[in-house]
Amino acid sequence: MIPAAKIRRTAAVVLTTGAVAAALGSGLADASGGDRTQEVRQAVQGGKARNVILLIGDGMGDSEITAARNYVKGAAGRLAMDTLPLTGAYTTYSVNKADPRQIDYVTDSAASGTGWATGHKTYNGAISVTPDGKPVPTVLELAKRAGLRTGDVSTAELGDATPAVLAAHVADRGCQGPADMAKCPAQDKVNGGPGSIAEQQVQTGADLYLGGGKARFAQTVKAGPFAGKTVIDQAKAAGYTVVTDEGGLNAAKPGGKLLGLFADGNMPQEWTGPAAKVGGTDPSRCTPNGSFGGPHLSTMASKAIGLLDAQTKHSRKGFFLQIEGASIDKRDHAADPCGQIGETAEFDKAVRASLDYARRHPDTLVVVTADHGHTSQIIPLEAQSPGQTATLITADGAPMKLNYATNTPGQSQEHTGTQVRIAAKGPQAASVLGVTDQTDLFRTLTRALAIR
Ligand code: MG
Ligand code: ZN
């Protein structure tokens, strides 16, 4: 055991070094002349974590991180996520449903989410079920069972794959609400199943869910005790306070459970700018989305951390919280560089809020990672890509050309099969070092929280 005072000192040293490095614009320019041995040694902590904050940038591969860093901070700047002391890479492949021995090199968010949430490889589209359809327990469910408080936050619909994998088990990611069950007959309440993703999230009963997807929760339950009522009614009966705007979120008190539904579908994007196109665009800057409404991801993240902290303050047990920047992926699919970078920048603010909390609570494990790689690439200005490109003027005042060419121009751009970054700070953070697999993250999280 490391005494708390020493842990606090360690955290301060690491963060100070990171901050100095960022200010000087170089990862190497610190007092130790670039020798990070001591810093890394101090950052390695075994033992248990009281809390876990897991931040998932959907589709946030190395290219997406680099593009956002260049645009927001400049090439030599550092994002908050760059200051985590221990960084590795993890592999993200999925498997074939009919024959799970067959590898699928390009995962979707459902299979990858099932990987980090349950430790099991599965097929694209699966929500925390194995290839043969069996539900497998998730880190959030295990944390809840062990008496920890739990939260699930996303800028997507709450029934979208990443928030869904923590609290639901269905054969197909599309089965978000009671009216969407065509591909999930075994889970349909009409057939005696546990219901759609939205229904199961209410039944799993995390302490808070914040995101979009109100329209799914407004659908009518088809069978069981809540037949004829909406999933929102079911949530209220289960003790949830339901809020639908930022005022409601701000007013939420730590007493009970909280369901925040801030958009009918996915939440709005932070920034807009020129869409990438064949032949390229004029160099331009991004602008804030004038029609943005509802809380920002960092606002939801800070509120979630505050509520869970207040709920656990007088308890021996801490909390597990997942925070997703969902639309990095969605804007990358749309070849929308400003959309993608704006989402990454906002996600990074949520990382900063989490690191601020961890600095004051060093028994918190913070993990920042992605679920899979994506399309965007930074290419030379003179490159003649057959795909769609756009040129942005970055924080350096320099032009940066982004290329989207994983599918025919005009079609949805695709995920890629690359390994992605995983970075961590706090107890068990060293478990992300080197090259691991996505399913290893489940074991890191459960080991850190001593749950099984
Ligand atoms: Mg997602
Ligand atoms: Zn995607």
Coordinates of C-alpha atoms and ligand atoms in Angstrom, one line a residue:
M1 CA 0.0 0.0 0.0
I2 CA 1.2 3.5 -0.8
P3 CA 0.2 6.1 1.8
A4 CA -2.4 8.5 0.5
A5 CA -0.1 11.5 1.0
K6 CA 2.5 9.9 -1.2
I7 CA 0.0 9.1 -3.9
R8 CA -1.1 12.7 -3.9
R9 CA 2.4 13.9 -4.2
T10 CA 3.0 11.5 -7.1
A11 CA -0.1 12.7 -8.9
A12 CA 1.0 16.3 -8.5
V13 CA 4.5 15.5 -9.9
V14 CA 3.1 13.7 -12.9
L15 CA 0.6 16.4 -13.7
T16 CA 3.1 19.2 -13.2
T17 CA 5.5 17.6 -15.6
G18 CA 2.7 17.1 -18.1
A19 CA 1.6 20.7 -17.8
V20 CA 5.1 22.1 -18.3
A21 CA 5.7 19.9 -21.3
A22 CA 2.4 21.1 -22.8
A23 CA 3.2 24.7 -22.1
L24 CA 6.7 24.4 -23.7
G25 CA 5.1 22.6 -26.6
S26 CA 7.3 19.5 -26.4
G27 CA 6.8 16.2 -24.6
L28 CA 10.5 16.2 -23.9
A29 CA 11.1 19.8 -22.6
D30 CA 10.9 19.3 -18.9
A31 CA 13.3 19.7 -15.9
S32 CA 14.6 16.2 -16.3
G33 CA 15.8 16.9 -19.8
G34 CA 13.5 14.3 -21.3
D35 CA 14.4 11.4 -19.0
R36 CA 10.9 10.2 -18.0
T37 CA 12.1 7.2 -15.9
Q38 CA 11.1 8.8 -12.5
E39 CA 7.8 10.2 -13.8
V40 CA 6.8 6.8 -15.2
R41 CA 8.0 5.0 -12.0
Q42 CA 5.8 7.3 -9.9
A43 CA 2.9 6.8 -12.2
V44 CA 2.9 3.1 -11.9
Q45 CA 0.5 2.1 -9.1
G46 CA -0.9 -1.3 -8.4
G47 CA -3.6 -2.0 -6.0
K48 CA -7.3 -1.1 -6.2
A49 CA -9.1 1.9 -7.4
R50 CA -12.1 3.3 -5.5
N51 CA -13.5 4.8 -8.8
V52 CA -13.1 4.2 -12.5
I53 CA -13.8 6.9 -15.1
L54 CA -13.6 5.3 -18.6
L55 CA -13.6 7.7 -21.5
I56 CA -14.4 6.3 -25.0
G57 CA -13.7 8.4 -28.1
D58 CA -15.8 6.6 -30.7
G59 CA -13.7 6.2 -33.8
M60 CA -10.9 8.1 -32.2
G61 CA -7.8 6.6 -33.8
D62 CA -4.4 8.1 -33.8
S63 CA -5.2 10.2 -36.9
E64 CA -8.3 11.7 -35.3
I65 CA -6.3 12.6 -32.2
T66 CA -3.5 14.1 -34.2
A67 CA -5.9 16.1 -36.4
A68 CA -7.6 17.5 -33.4
R69 CA -4.3 18.3 -31.7
N70 CA -3.0 20.1 -34.8
Y71 CA -6.1 22.1 -35.2
V72 CA -6.8 23.0 -31.5
K73 CA -3.3 23.2 -29.9
G74 CA -0.9 23.1 -32.8
A75 CA 1.5 20.3 -33.8
A76 CA 3.7 20.8 -30.7
G77 CA 0.8 21.4 -28.3
R78 CA -0.8 18.8 -26.1
L79 CA -4.4 17.8 -25.5
A80 CA -5.5 16.8 -22.0
M81 CA -5.6 13.2 -23.2
D82 CA -2.0 13.5 -24.2
T83 CA -0.9 14.2 -20.6
L84 CA -1.9 10.8 -19.2
P85 CA 1.3 9.3 -18.0
L86 CA 1.0 5.7 -19.2
T87 CA 0.0 4.9 -22.8
G88 CA -0.2 1.7 -24.9
A89 CA -2.1 0.4 -27.9
Y90 CA -4.8 -2.2 -28.2
T91 CA -6.1 -4.4 -30.9
T92 CA -9.8 -4.1 -31.8
Y93 CA -10.8 -7.0 -34.2
S94 CA -14.1 -8.7 -33.9
V95 CA -15.2 -12.2 -35.0
N96 CA -17.7 -13.8 -37.3
K97 CA -21.1 -14.7 -35.9
A98 CA -21.6 -18.0 -37.7
D99 CA -18.0 -19.2 -37.1
P100 CA -16.3 -17.2 -34.3
R101 CA -13.0 -18.8 -35.2
Q102 CA -13.1 -16.5 -38.2
I103 CA -11.6 -13.0 -37.5
D104 CA -13.3 -9.9 -38.7
Y105 CA -10.5 -7.3 -38.9
V106 CA -12.8 -4.3 -38.8
T107 CA -14.9 -4.0 -35.8
D108 CA -18.0 -1.9 -35.1
S109 CA -18.8 -0.1 -31.9
A110 CA -21.0 -2.9 -30.7
A111 CA -18.5 -5.8 -31.0
S112 CA -15.7 -3.6 -29.7
G113 CA -17.8 -2.3 -26.8
T114 CA -18.8 -5.9 -25.9
G115 CA -15.0 -6.6 -25.9
W116 CA -14.1 -3.8 -23.4
A117 CA -17.3 -4.1 -21.4
T118 CA -17.4 -7.9 -21.0
G119 CA -14.1 -9.3 -22.0
H120 CA -15.6 -11.4 -24.8
K121 CA -14.9 -11.2 -28.5
T122 CA -18.1 -11.2 -30.5
Y123 CA -19.6 -10.3 -33.9
N124 CA -20.3 -6.8 -35.3
G125 CA -23.7 -5.6 -34.1
A126 CA -23.8 -7.7 -30.9
I127 CA -24.6 -5.9 -27.7
S128 CA -22.9 -7.8 -24.8
V129 CA -23.9 -11.2 -26.1
T130 CA -21.4 -13.9 -27.3
P131 CA -21.6 -15.2 -30.9
D132 CA -24.0 -17.9 -29.8
G133 CA -26.3 -15.3 -28.3
K134 CA -25.6 -15.7 -24.6
P135 CA -25.7 -12.5 -22.5
V136 CA -22.4 -11.9 -20.6
P137 CA -22.0 -9.7 -17.5
T138 CA -20.7 -6.2 -18.1
V139 CA -18.3 -4.1 -15.9
L140 CA -21.1 -1.7 -15.1
E141 CA -23.4 -4.6 -14.0
L142 CA -20.6 -6.2 -11.9
A143 CA -19.8 -2.8 -10.3
K144 CA -23.4 -2.2 -9.5
R145 CA -23.8 -5.7 -8.0
A146 CA -20.7 -5.0 -5.9
G147 CA -22.4 -1.9 -4.4
L148 CA -20.7 0.8 -6.5
R149 CA -22.6 3.6 -8.0
T150 CA -22.7 3.6 -11.8
G151 CA -23.1 6.0 -14.7
D152 CA -23.3 5.9 -18.5
V153 CA -22.9 9.1 -20.5
S154 CA -22.9 9.7 -24.3
T155 CA -23.5 12.3 -27.0
A156 CA -25.3 9.6 -29.0
E157 CA -28.7 8.1 -28.4
L158 CA -28.4 6.2 -25.1
G159 CA -29.4 3.1 -27.0
D160 CA -26.5 3.5 -29.4
A161 CA -23.9 0.7 -29.2
T162 CA -21.3 2.2 -26.8
P163 CA -23.7 3.2 -24.0
A164 CA -25.8 0.1 -24.7
V165 CA -23.0 -2.5 -24.2
L166 CA -22.7 -1.6 -20.5
A167 CA -26.4 -2.2 -19.5
A168 CA -28.2 -4.3 -22.1
H169 CA -27.9 -7.6 -24.0
V170 CA -29.4 -7.9 -27.4
A171 CA -28.6 -9.8 -30.6
D172 CA -28.5 -6.6 -32.7
R173 CA -27.6 -3.0 -32.0
G174 CA -30.6 -1.7 -33.9
C175 CA -33.0 -3.0 -31.2
Q176 CA -32.9 0.3 -29.3
G177 CA -36.6 0.7 -28.3
P178 CA -39.7 -1.6 -28.0
A179 CA -40.7 -0.7 -31.6
D180 CA -37.3 -1.7 -33.0
M181 CA -37.2 -5.4 -32.1
A182 CA -37.4 -7.0 -35.6
K183 CA -33.8 -8.3 -35.4
C184 CA -34.0 -9.4 -31.7
P185 CA -37.0 -11.8 -31.4
A186 CA -35.4 -13.6 -28.4
Q187 CA -35.1 -10.4 -26.5
D188 CA -38.6 -9.0 -27.4
K189 CA -40.9 -8.7 -24.4
V190 CA -43.7 -10.1 -26.6
N191 CA -41.7 -13.4 -26.6
G192 CA -40.9 -13.3 -22.9
G193 CA -37.5 -11.6 -23.4
P194 CA -35.9 -8.8 -21.4
G195 CA -36.9 -6.2 -23.9
S196 CA -35.2 -3.5 -26.0
I197 CA -31.9 -1.8 -25.1
A198 CA -33.9 1.2 -23.5
E199 CA -36.0 -1.2 -21.4
Q200 CA -33.0 -3.1 -20.3
Q201 CA -31.1 0.0 -19.4
V202 CA -33.9 1.0 -17.0
Q203 CA -34.0 -2.5 -15.6
T204 CA -30.3 -2.6 -15.1
G205 CA -30.7 0.5 -13.1
A206 CA -27.5 2.5 -13.4
D207 CA -27.6 5.6 -11.2
L208 CA -27.4 7.9 -14.1
Y209 CA -27.8 7.8 -17.9
L210 CA -27.1 11.1 -19.7
G211 CA -27.3 11.5 -23.5
G212 CA -29.7 11.5 -26.5
G213 CA -32.3 9.0 -27.7
K214 CA -35.5 10.5 -26.2
A215 CA -37.6 9.1 -29.1
R216 CA -36.7 5.5 -28.3
F217 CA -37.6 5.9 -24.6
A218 CA -40.9 7.5 -25.7
Q219 CA -41.9 4.3 -27.5
T220 CA -44.6 2.1 -26.0
V221 CA -43.7 -1.1 -24.0
K222 CA -45.4 -4.0 -25.7
A223 CA -45.7 -6.6 -22.9
G224 CA -45.1 -7.2 -19.2
P225 CA -46.0 -5.0 -16.3
F226 CA -45.5 -1.8 -18.2
A227 CA -47.4 -2.8 -21.4
G228 CA -49.1 0.2 -22.9
K229 CA -46.8 2.7 -21.0
T230 CA -43.7 4.3 -22.4
V231 CA -40.1 3.4 -21.4
I232 CA -40.0 6.9 -19.8
D233 CA -43.0 5.9 -17.6
Q234 CA -41.2 2.7 -16.8
A235 CA -38.1 4.7 -15.8
K236 CA -40.1 7.0 -13.5
A237 CA -41.7 4.0 -11.9
A238 CA -38.2 2.6 -11.3
G239 CA -37.3 5.8 -9.4
Y240 CA -35.6 7.8 -12.1
T241 CA -36.0 11.6 -12.3
V242 CA -36.2 12.3 -16.1
V243 CA -34.7 15.6 -17.4
T244 CA -34.7 16.8 -20.9
D245 CA -32.7 20.0 -20.9
E246 CA -29.6 21.6 -19.4
G247 CA -31.6 23.4 -16.7
G248 CA -33.0 20.1 -15.6
L249 CA -29.5 18.6 -15.6
N250 CA -28.1 21.4 -13.5
A251 CA -31.0 21.1 -11.0
A252 CA -30.5 17.4 -10.5
K253 CA -29.7 16.4 -6.9
P254 CA -27.6 13.4 -5.9
G255 CA -30.5 11.7 -4.0
G256 CA -32.1 9.5 -6.7
K257 CA -31.5 8.0 -10.1
L258 CA -31.2 10.3 -13.1
L259 CA -32.2 9.8 -16.8
G260 CA -31.2 12.7 -19.0
L261 CA -32.6 12.6 -22.5
F262 CA -31.4 15.8 -24.2
A263 CA -32.3 15.1 -27.9
D264 CA -34.8 12.9 -29.8
G265 CA -31.8 11.2 -31.6
N266 CA -28.1 11.9 -31.3
M267 CA -27.1 15.1 -29.6
P268 CA -26.1 18.0 -31.9
Q269 CA -22.5 18.4 -33.1
E270 CA -20.3 21.1 -31.6
W271 CA -18.7 22.6 -34.7
T272 CA -19.4 23.0 -38.4
G273 CA -17.3 23.7 -41.4
P274 CA -16.7 22.7 -45.0
A275 CA -17.5 19.1 -45.9
A276 CA -14.6 17.3 -47.5
K277 CA -15.1 16.9 -51.2
V278 CA -13.4 15.4 -54.2
G279 CA -10.7 17.9 -55.4
G280 CA -10.5 19.5 -52.0
T281 CA -11.8 22.7 -50.4
D282 CA -10.4 26.2 -49.9
P283 CA -8.4 26.5 -46.6
S284 CA -10.8 27.4 -43.9
R285 CA -11.5 27.5 -40.2
C286 CA -14.2 25.7 -38.3
T287 CA -17.1 27.6 -36.6
P288 CA -19.3 26.7 -33.6
N289 CA -22.6 25.1 -34.5
G290 CA -25.1 28.0 -34.2
S291 CA -28.0 25.6 -33.6
F292 CA -26.3 23.7 -30.8
G293 CA -28.7 23.0 -28.0
G294 CA -28.5 21.0 -24.8
P295 CA -25.6 20.3 -22.5
H296 CA -22.1 19.9 -23.9
L297 CA -20.4 16.5 -23.2
S298 CA -18.0 18.2 -20.7
T299 CA -21.1 19.6 -18.9
M300 CA -22.7 16.1 -18.7
A301 CA -19.3 14.6 -17.6
S302 CA -18.7 17.1 -14.8
K303 CA -22.3 16.7 -13.5
A304 CA -22.0 12.9 -13.7
I305 CA -18.8 13.0 -11.7
G306 CA -20.2 15.4 -9.2
L307 CA -23.4 13.4 -8.6
L308 CA -21.5 10.0 -8.3
D309 CA -19.0 11.6 -6.0
A310 CA -21.7 13.0 -3.8
Q311 CA -23.5 9.7 -3.7
T312 CA -20.4 7.8 -2.6
K313 CA -18.8 10.4 -0.3
H314 CA -19.9 8.6 2.9
S315 CA -19.6 5.1 1.5
R316 CA -16.8 2.6 1.5
K317 CA -17.6 2.0 -2.2
G318 CA -16.9 4.3 -5.1
F319 CA -18.2 4.5 -8.7
F320 CA -17.8 3.3 -12.3
L321 CA -18.5 5.9 -14.9
Q322 CA -18.3 5.7 -18.7
I323 CA -18.2 8.9 -20.8
E324 CA -18.4 8.6 -24.6
G325 CA -17.6 11.2 -27.3
A326 CA -19.8 9.4 -29.8
S327 CA -19.9 11.7 -32.8
I328 CA -16.2 11.8 -33.5
D329 CA -17.2 8.6 -35.3
K330 CA -20.4 9.9 -36.8
R331 CA -18.8 13.0 -38.3
D332 CA -15.9 10.9 -39.6
H333 CA -18.4 8.7 -41.4
A334 CA -19.8 11.9 -42.9
A335 CA -16.4 13.2 -44.1
D336 CA -17.0 16.3 -41.9
P337 CA -13.6 17.4 -40.6
C338 CA -14.8 20.3 -38.5
G339 CA -17.6 18.1 -37.0
Q340 CA -15.1 15.4 -36.1
I341 CA -12.5 17.8 -34.6
G342 CA -15.1 19.7 -32.6
E343 CA -16.3 16.5 -31.1
T344 CA -12.8 15.4 -30.3
A345 CA -12.1 18.8 -28.7
E346 CA -15.2 18.6 -26.6
F347 CA -14.3 15.0 -25.6
D348 CA -10.9 16.3 -24.5
K349 CA -12.7 18.8 -22.2
A350 CA -14.4 15.8 -20.6
V351 CA -11.0 14.1 -20.2
R352 CA -9.7 17.3 -18.5
A353 CA -12.7 17.3 -16.1
S354 CA -12.0 13.7 -15.3
L355 CA -8.2 14.3 -14.7
D356 CA -9.1 17.3 -12.4
Y357 CA -11.2 14.9 -10.4
A358 CA -8.5 12.3 -10.3
R359 CA -5.9 14.8 -9.1
R360 CA -8.1 15.4 -6.1
H361 CA -9.0 11.7 -5.8
P362 CA -5.9 9.8 -6.7
D363 CA -7.6 6.5 -6.0
T364 CA -9.4 7.0 -9.3
L365 CA -8.4 5.1 -12.4
V366 CA -8.9 7.2 -15.5
V367 CA -8.7 5.4 -18.9
V368 CA -9.0 7.2 -22.2
T369 CA -9.3 5.1 -25.3
A370 CA -11.2 4.5 -28.5
D371 CA -13.3 1.6 -29.7
H372 CA -11.9 1.4 -33.2
G373 CA -10.0 3.4 -35.8
H374 CA -11.6 5.5 -38.5
T375 CA -11.2 7.2 -41.9
S376 CA -9.5 10.5 -41.6
Q377 CA -5.9 10.8 -42.6
I378 CA -3.5 13.8 -42.6
I379 CA -2.0 13.9 -46.1
P380 CA 0.5 16.2 -48.0
L381 CA -1.1 19.3 -49.4
E382 CA 0.0 18.3 -52.9
A383 CA -1.4 14.8 -52.7
Q384 CA -4.2 14.1 -55.3
S385 CA -6.4 11.8 -53.4
P386 CA -9.2 10.0 -55.2
G387 CA -11.3 10.5 -52.1
Q388 CA -12.8 13.6 -50.4
T389 CA -10.4 16.1 -48.9
A390 CA -10.6 19.4 -47.0
T391 CA -8.0 21.8 -45.9
L392 CA -8.2 23.5 -42.5
I393 CA -6.0 26.3 -41.1
T394 CA -4.8 25.0 -37.7
A395 CA -3.7 26.7 -34.5
D396 CA -0.2 26.9 -36.0
G397 CA -1.7 29.1 -38.8
A398 CA -0.7 26.3 -41.2
P399 CA -2.8 24.4 -43.7
M400 CA -3.7 20.8 -42.8
K401 CA -5.2 18.5 -45.5
L402 CA -7.5 15.8 -44.3
N403 CA -8.4 12.9 -46.5
Y404 CA -11.5 10.6 -46.4
A405 CA -11.1 7.7 -48.7
T406 CA -12.3 4.5 -47.1
N407 CA -15.4 4.4 -49.3
T408 CA -16.7 5.9 -52.6
P409 CA -17.2 9.7 -52.2
G410 CA -20.7 10.4 -51.0
Q411 CA -21.0 7.1 -49.3
S412 CA -20.6 6.7 -45.5
Q413 CA -16.9 6.5 -44.8
E414 CA -15.8 3.3 -42.9
H415 CA -14.1 2.2 -39.7
T416 CA -10.6 0.8 -40.0
G417 CA -9.0 -2.2 -38.4
T418 CA -6.0 -0.4 -36.9
Q419 CA -4.9 -0.7 -33.3
V420 CA -5.8 2.3 -31.2
R421 CA -4.4 4.3 -28.3
I422 CA -5.2 3.4 -24.7
A423 CA -3.9 5.7 -22.0
A424 CA -4.4 5.6 -18.2
K425 CA -3.6 7.2 -14.9
G426 CA -4.2 5.8 -11.4
P427 CA -4.3 2.4 -9.8
Q428 CA -3.8 -0.4 -12.4
A429 CA -2.9 2.1 -15.1
A430 CA 0.2 0.2 -16.0
S431 CA -2.0 -2.6 -17.3
V432 CA -2.6 -0.7 -20.5
L433 CA 1.1 -0.5 -21.4
G434 CA 2.5 -2.2 -24.5
V435 CA 0.2 -3.9 -26.9
T436 CA -2.9 -5.4 -25.4
D437 CA -6.4 -6.4 -26.8
Q438 CA -9.6 -4.6 -26.2
T439 CA -10.9 -7.5 -24.1
D440 CA -8.0 -7.0 -21.7
L441 CA -9.5 -3.6 -20.7
F442 CA -12.4 -5.4 -19.1
R443 CA -10.0 -7.4 -16.9
T444 CA -8.0 -4.2 -16.1
L445 CA -11.2 -2.4 -15.0
T446 CA -12.6 -5.3 -13.0
R447 CA -9.2 -6.0 -11.3
A448 CA -8.9 -2.3 -10.4
L449 CA -12.3 -2.3 -8.8
A450 CA -11.9 -5.8 -7.3
I451 CA -15.2 -6.9 -8.8
R452 CA -16.0 -10.1 -10.6
Ligands
MG1 MG -20.4 4.8 -29.9
ZN2 ZN -19.0 4.2 -36.8

